[in-house]
CSV table of C-alpha atoms and ligand atoms in Angstrom, one decimal:
chain,number,residue,atom,x,y,z
A,1,MET,CA,0.0,0.0,0.0
A,2,THR,CA,1.3,3.5,-0.9
A,3,THR,CA,1.9,5.9,1.9
A,4,ARG,CA,2.6,9.6,1.3
A,5,LYS,CA,3.6,12.1,4.0
A,6,ILE,CA,3.0,15.8,3.4
A,7,GLU,CA,3.9,18.6,5.8
A,8,THR,CA,2.0,21.8,5.9
A,9,ASN,CA,2.8,25.0,7.8
A,10,SER,CA,-0.5,26.9,7.5
A,11,PRO,CA,-4.2,26.3,7.1
A,12,GLU,CA,-4.0,27.6,3.5
A,13,GLU,CA,-1.5,24.8,2.6
A,14,THR,CA,-3.8,22.2,4.2
A,15,PHE,CA,-6.7,23.7,2.3
A,16,GLU,CA,-4.8,23.5,-1.0
A,17,LEU,CA,-3.9,19.9,-0.4
A,18,GLY,CA,-7.6,19.2,0.0
A,19,VAL,CA,-8.3,21.1,-3.3
A,20,SER,CA,-5.9,18.9,-5.2
A,21,ILE,CA,-7.5,15.8,-3.7
A,22,GLY,CA,-11.0,17.1,-4.7
A,23,LYS,CA,-9.8,17.9,-8.2
A,24,ASN,CA,-8.4,14.4,-8.7
A,25,ALA,CA,-11.2,12.5,-6.9
A,26,VAL,CA,-12.9,9.7,-8.9
A,27,PRO,CA,-16.4,8.2,-8.5
A,28,GLY,CA,-16.7,5.7,-5.7
A,29,GLN,CA,-13.7,6.8,-3.8
A,30,VAL,CA,-14.0,6.6,0.0
A,31,PHE,CA,-11.7,8.5,2.4
A,32,ALA,CA,-11.3,8.1,6.1
A,33,LEU,CA,-10.3,11.4,7.6
A,34,LEU,CA,-8.6,10.9,11.0
A,35,GLY,CA,-7.1,13.3,13.6
A,36,ASP,CA,-7.8,15.0,16.9
A,37,LEU,CA,-10.1,17.9,17.4
A,38,GLY,CA,-8.7,21.1,16.1
A,39,VAL,CA,-6.1,19.5,13.9
A,40,GLY,CA,-7.5,20.8,10.6
A,41,LYS,CA,-10.0,18.2,9.3
A,42,THR,CA,-12.6,20.8,8.5
A,43,VAL,CA,-10.0,23.0,6.8
A,44,PHE,CA,-9.0,20.1,4.6
A,45,ILE,CA,-12.7,19.1,3.8
A,46,LYS,CA,-13.4,22.7,2.7
A,47,GLY,CA,-10.5,22.4,0.3
A,48,VAL,CA,-11.8,19.1,-1.1
A,49,ALA,CA,-15.2,20.7,-1.6
A,50,LYS,CA,-13.7,23.6,-3.5
A,51,GLY,CA,-11.7,21.1,-5.6
A,52,LEU,CA,-14.9,19.4,-6.6
A,53,GLY,CA,-16.4,22.7,-7.6
A,54,ILE,CA,-18.8,23.1,-4.6
A,55,THR,CA,-19.4,26.7,-3.8
A,56,GLU,CA,-21.9,26.4,-1.0
A,57,PRO,CA,-20.5,26.5,2.6
A,58,VAL,CA,-19.3,23.2,3.9
A,59,ASN,CA,-19.4,22.6,7.7
A,60,SER,CA,-19.3,19.5,9.9
A,61,PRO,CA,-22.6,17.6,9.7
A,62,THR,CA,-23.5,18.1,13.4
A,63,PHE,CA,-27.1,17.0,13.4
A,64,THR,CA,-27.0,14.4,10.7
A,65,ILE,CA,-24.6,11.6,10.0
A,66,VAL,CA,-24.1,12.6,6.4
A,67,GLN,CA,-24.3,15.8,4.5
A,68,VAL,CA,-24.8,15.6,0.8
A,69,TYR,CA,-23.5,18.1,-1.7
A,70,GLU,CA,-24.7,17.6,-5.3
A,71,GLU,CA,-23.4,20.8,-6.8
A,72,GLY,CA,-19.9,19.8,-7.8
A,73,ARG,CA,-18.2,17.7,-10.5
A,74,LEU,CA,-19.2,14.6,-8.4
A,75,PRO,CA,-21.6,14.1,-5.6
A,76,PHE,CA,-19.8,14.7,-2.3
A,77,TYR,CA,-20.9,12.8,0.8
A,78,HIS,CA,-19.5,14.2,4.1
A,79,PHE,CA,-20.0,11.8,7.0
A,80,ASP,CA,-19.3,12.6,10.7
A,81,VAL,CA,-19.9,9.4,12.6
A,82,TYR,CA,-18.7,10.7,16.0
A,83,ARG,CA,-22.1,10.5,17.6
A,84,ILE,CA,-23.0,7.1,16.3
A,85,ALA,CA,-23.8,4.7,19.1
A,86,ASP,CA,-24.1,1.6,17.0
A,87,VAL,CA,-22.9,0.7,13.5
A,88,GLU,CA,-26.6,-0.3,12.7
A,89,GLU,CA,-27.3,3.4,12.4
A,90,MET,CA,-25.3,3.4,9.2
A,91,ASP,CA,-27.6,0.7,7.8
A,92,GLU,CA,-30.6,2.9,8.7
A,93,ILE,CA,-29.3,5.8,6.6
A,94,GLY,CA,-28.4,3.4,3.8
A,95,TYR,CA,-24.7,4.0,3.8
A,96,GLU,CA,-24.0,1.5,1.0
A,97,GLU,CA,-25.7,3.8,-1.5
A,98,TYR,CA,-23.0,6.3,-0.7
A,99,PHE,CA,-20.0,4.1,-0.1
A,100,PHE,CA,-20.6,2.1,-3.3
A,101,GLY,CA,-22.1,4.8,-5.4
A,102,ASN,CA,-20.8,7.3,-7.9
A,103,GLY,CA,-19.8,10.1,-5.5
A,104,VAL,CA,-16.9,10.8,-3.2
A,105,CYS,CA,-17.2,10.0,0.5
A,106,PHE,CA,-15.3,11.5,3.3
A,107,VAL,CA,-15.8,9.9,6.7
A,108,GLU,CA,-14.7,11.7,9.9
A,109,TRP,CA,-14.2,9.4,12.9
A,110,ALA,CA,-14.2,6.4,10.6
A,111,ASN,CA,-12.3,4.4,13.3
A,112,LEU,CA,-15.7,4.1,15.0
A,113,ILE,CA,-17.2,2.2,12.1
A,114,GLU,CA,-14.1,0.3,11.0
A,115,GLU,CA,-15.9,-2.9,10.3
A,116,ILE,CA,-18.0,-1.4,7.5
A,117,MET,CA,-15.3,0.7,5.9
A,118,PRO,CA,-14.5,-0.6,2.4
A,119,LYS,CA,-11.2,-2.3,1.8
A,120,ASN,CA,-10.0,0.3,-0.6
A,121,THR,CA,-10.6,3.2,1.8
A,122,VAL,CA,-7.9,5.9,1.6
A,123,ARG,CA,-6.9,6.9,5.1
A,124,ILE,CA,-5.8,10.5,5.6
A,125,THR,CA,-4.4,11.3,9.0
A,126,ILE,CA,-3.6,14.8,10.1
A,127,ALA,CA,-1.4,15.2,13.2
A,128,LYS,CA,0.3,18.1,15.0
A,129,ASN,CA,3.9,18.1,16.1
A,130,LEU,CA,4.3,21.1,18.5
A,131,ASP,CA,8.1,20.7,18.4
A,132,LYS,CA,7.8,21.9,14.8
A,133,GLY,CA,5.6,24.9,15.5
A,134,PHE,CA,1.9,25.6,16.3
A,135,ASP,CA,0.8,25.6,12.6
A,136,TYR,CA,2.8,22.6,11.6
A,137,ARG,CA,0.8,19.5,10.4
A,138,GLU,CA,1.9,16.2,9.1
A,139,ILE,CA,-0.6,14.7,6.7
A,140,THR,CA,-0.3,11.0,6.0
A,141,ILE,CA,-2.2,9.5,3.0
A,142,GLN,CA,-2.4,5.7,3.0
A,143,GLY,CA,-3.9,4.0,-0.1
A,144,GLU,CA,-4.3,4.6,-3.8
A,145,ILE,CA,-5.4,8.0,-4.9
B,201,LIG,P1,-11.0,19.9,13.1
B,201,LIG,O1,-12.1,19.9,12.0
B,201,LIG,O2,-10.0,18.8,12.9
B,201,LIG,O3,-11.6,19.8,14.5
B,201,LIG,P2,-10.6,22.6,12.2
B,201,LIG,O4,-10.3,22.4,10.7
B,201,LIG,O5,-11.9,23.0,12.5
B,201,LIG,O6,-10.2,21.2,13.0
B,201,LIG,O7,-9.6,23.6,12.8
B,201,LIG,C1,-8.2,23.6,12.6
B,201,LIG,C2,-7.5,24.9,13.2
B,201,LIG,O8,-6.1,24.8,13.1
B,201,LIG,C3,-8.0,26.1,12.5
B,201,LIG,O9,-8.2,27.2,13.4
B,201,LIG,C4,-6.8,26.4,11.6
B,201,LIG,O10,-6.7,27.8,11.3
B,201,LIG,C5,-5.6,26.0,12.5
B,201,LIG,N1,-4.4,25.6,11.8
B,201,LIG,C6,-3.2,26.1,12.0
B,201,LIG,N2,-2.3,25.5,11.2
B,201,LIG,C7,-2.9,24.7,10.4
B,201,LIG,C8,-2.5,23.8,9.3
B,201,LIG,N3,-1.2,23.7,9.0
B,201,LIG,N4,-3.4,23.1,8.7
B,201,LIG,C9,-4.7,23.1,9.1
B,201,LIG,N5,-5.2,23.9,10.1
B,201,LIG,C10,-4.3,24.7,10.7
B,202,LIG,MG1,-14.2,19.7,12.1
């Protein structure tokens, strides 16, 4: 499996990395987006949305498990499964239509639903390293993109 490590030193750089992922995304791609609170997951996702050609504001789907954006080059399905109590809740929303459909899925807190994540999921992990500065982030991309 391919692993790439990218270092950013500002929110703008992380955003631009998201833009390039969004521009290159293909139908049926599923990404797991991992990292602690405040690390830059939303910054990254906003970049992906821009790269897909979405102009409406993108925020974390706080009250729903999935937020759907149909405006871009491909449908964009943004999941936040943090509040899921049981993986059956994913069945209830019909997650397979999204994971195995023609759009691009990003799943925050995918570790909570590991058992249903597709085998070809691309894992993107954002981490701080305060020794390298407050705005430093190491972004690890595991899988084929
Ligand atoms: P999360 O969604 O992971 O909880 P956010 O994207 O909402 O995190 O917030 C990340 C915060 O970190 C923002 O305030 C952003 O400006 C700041 N930040 C500083 N440096 C970076 C960087 N290199 N990449 C992304 N965000 C950064
Ligand atoms: Mg967030």
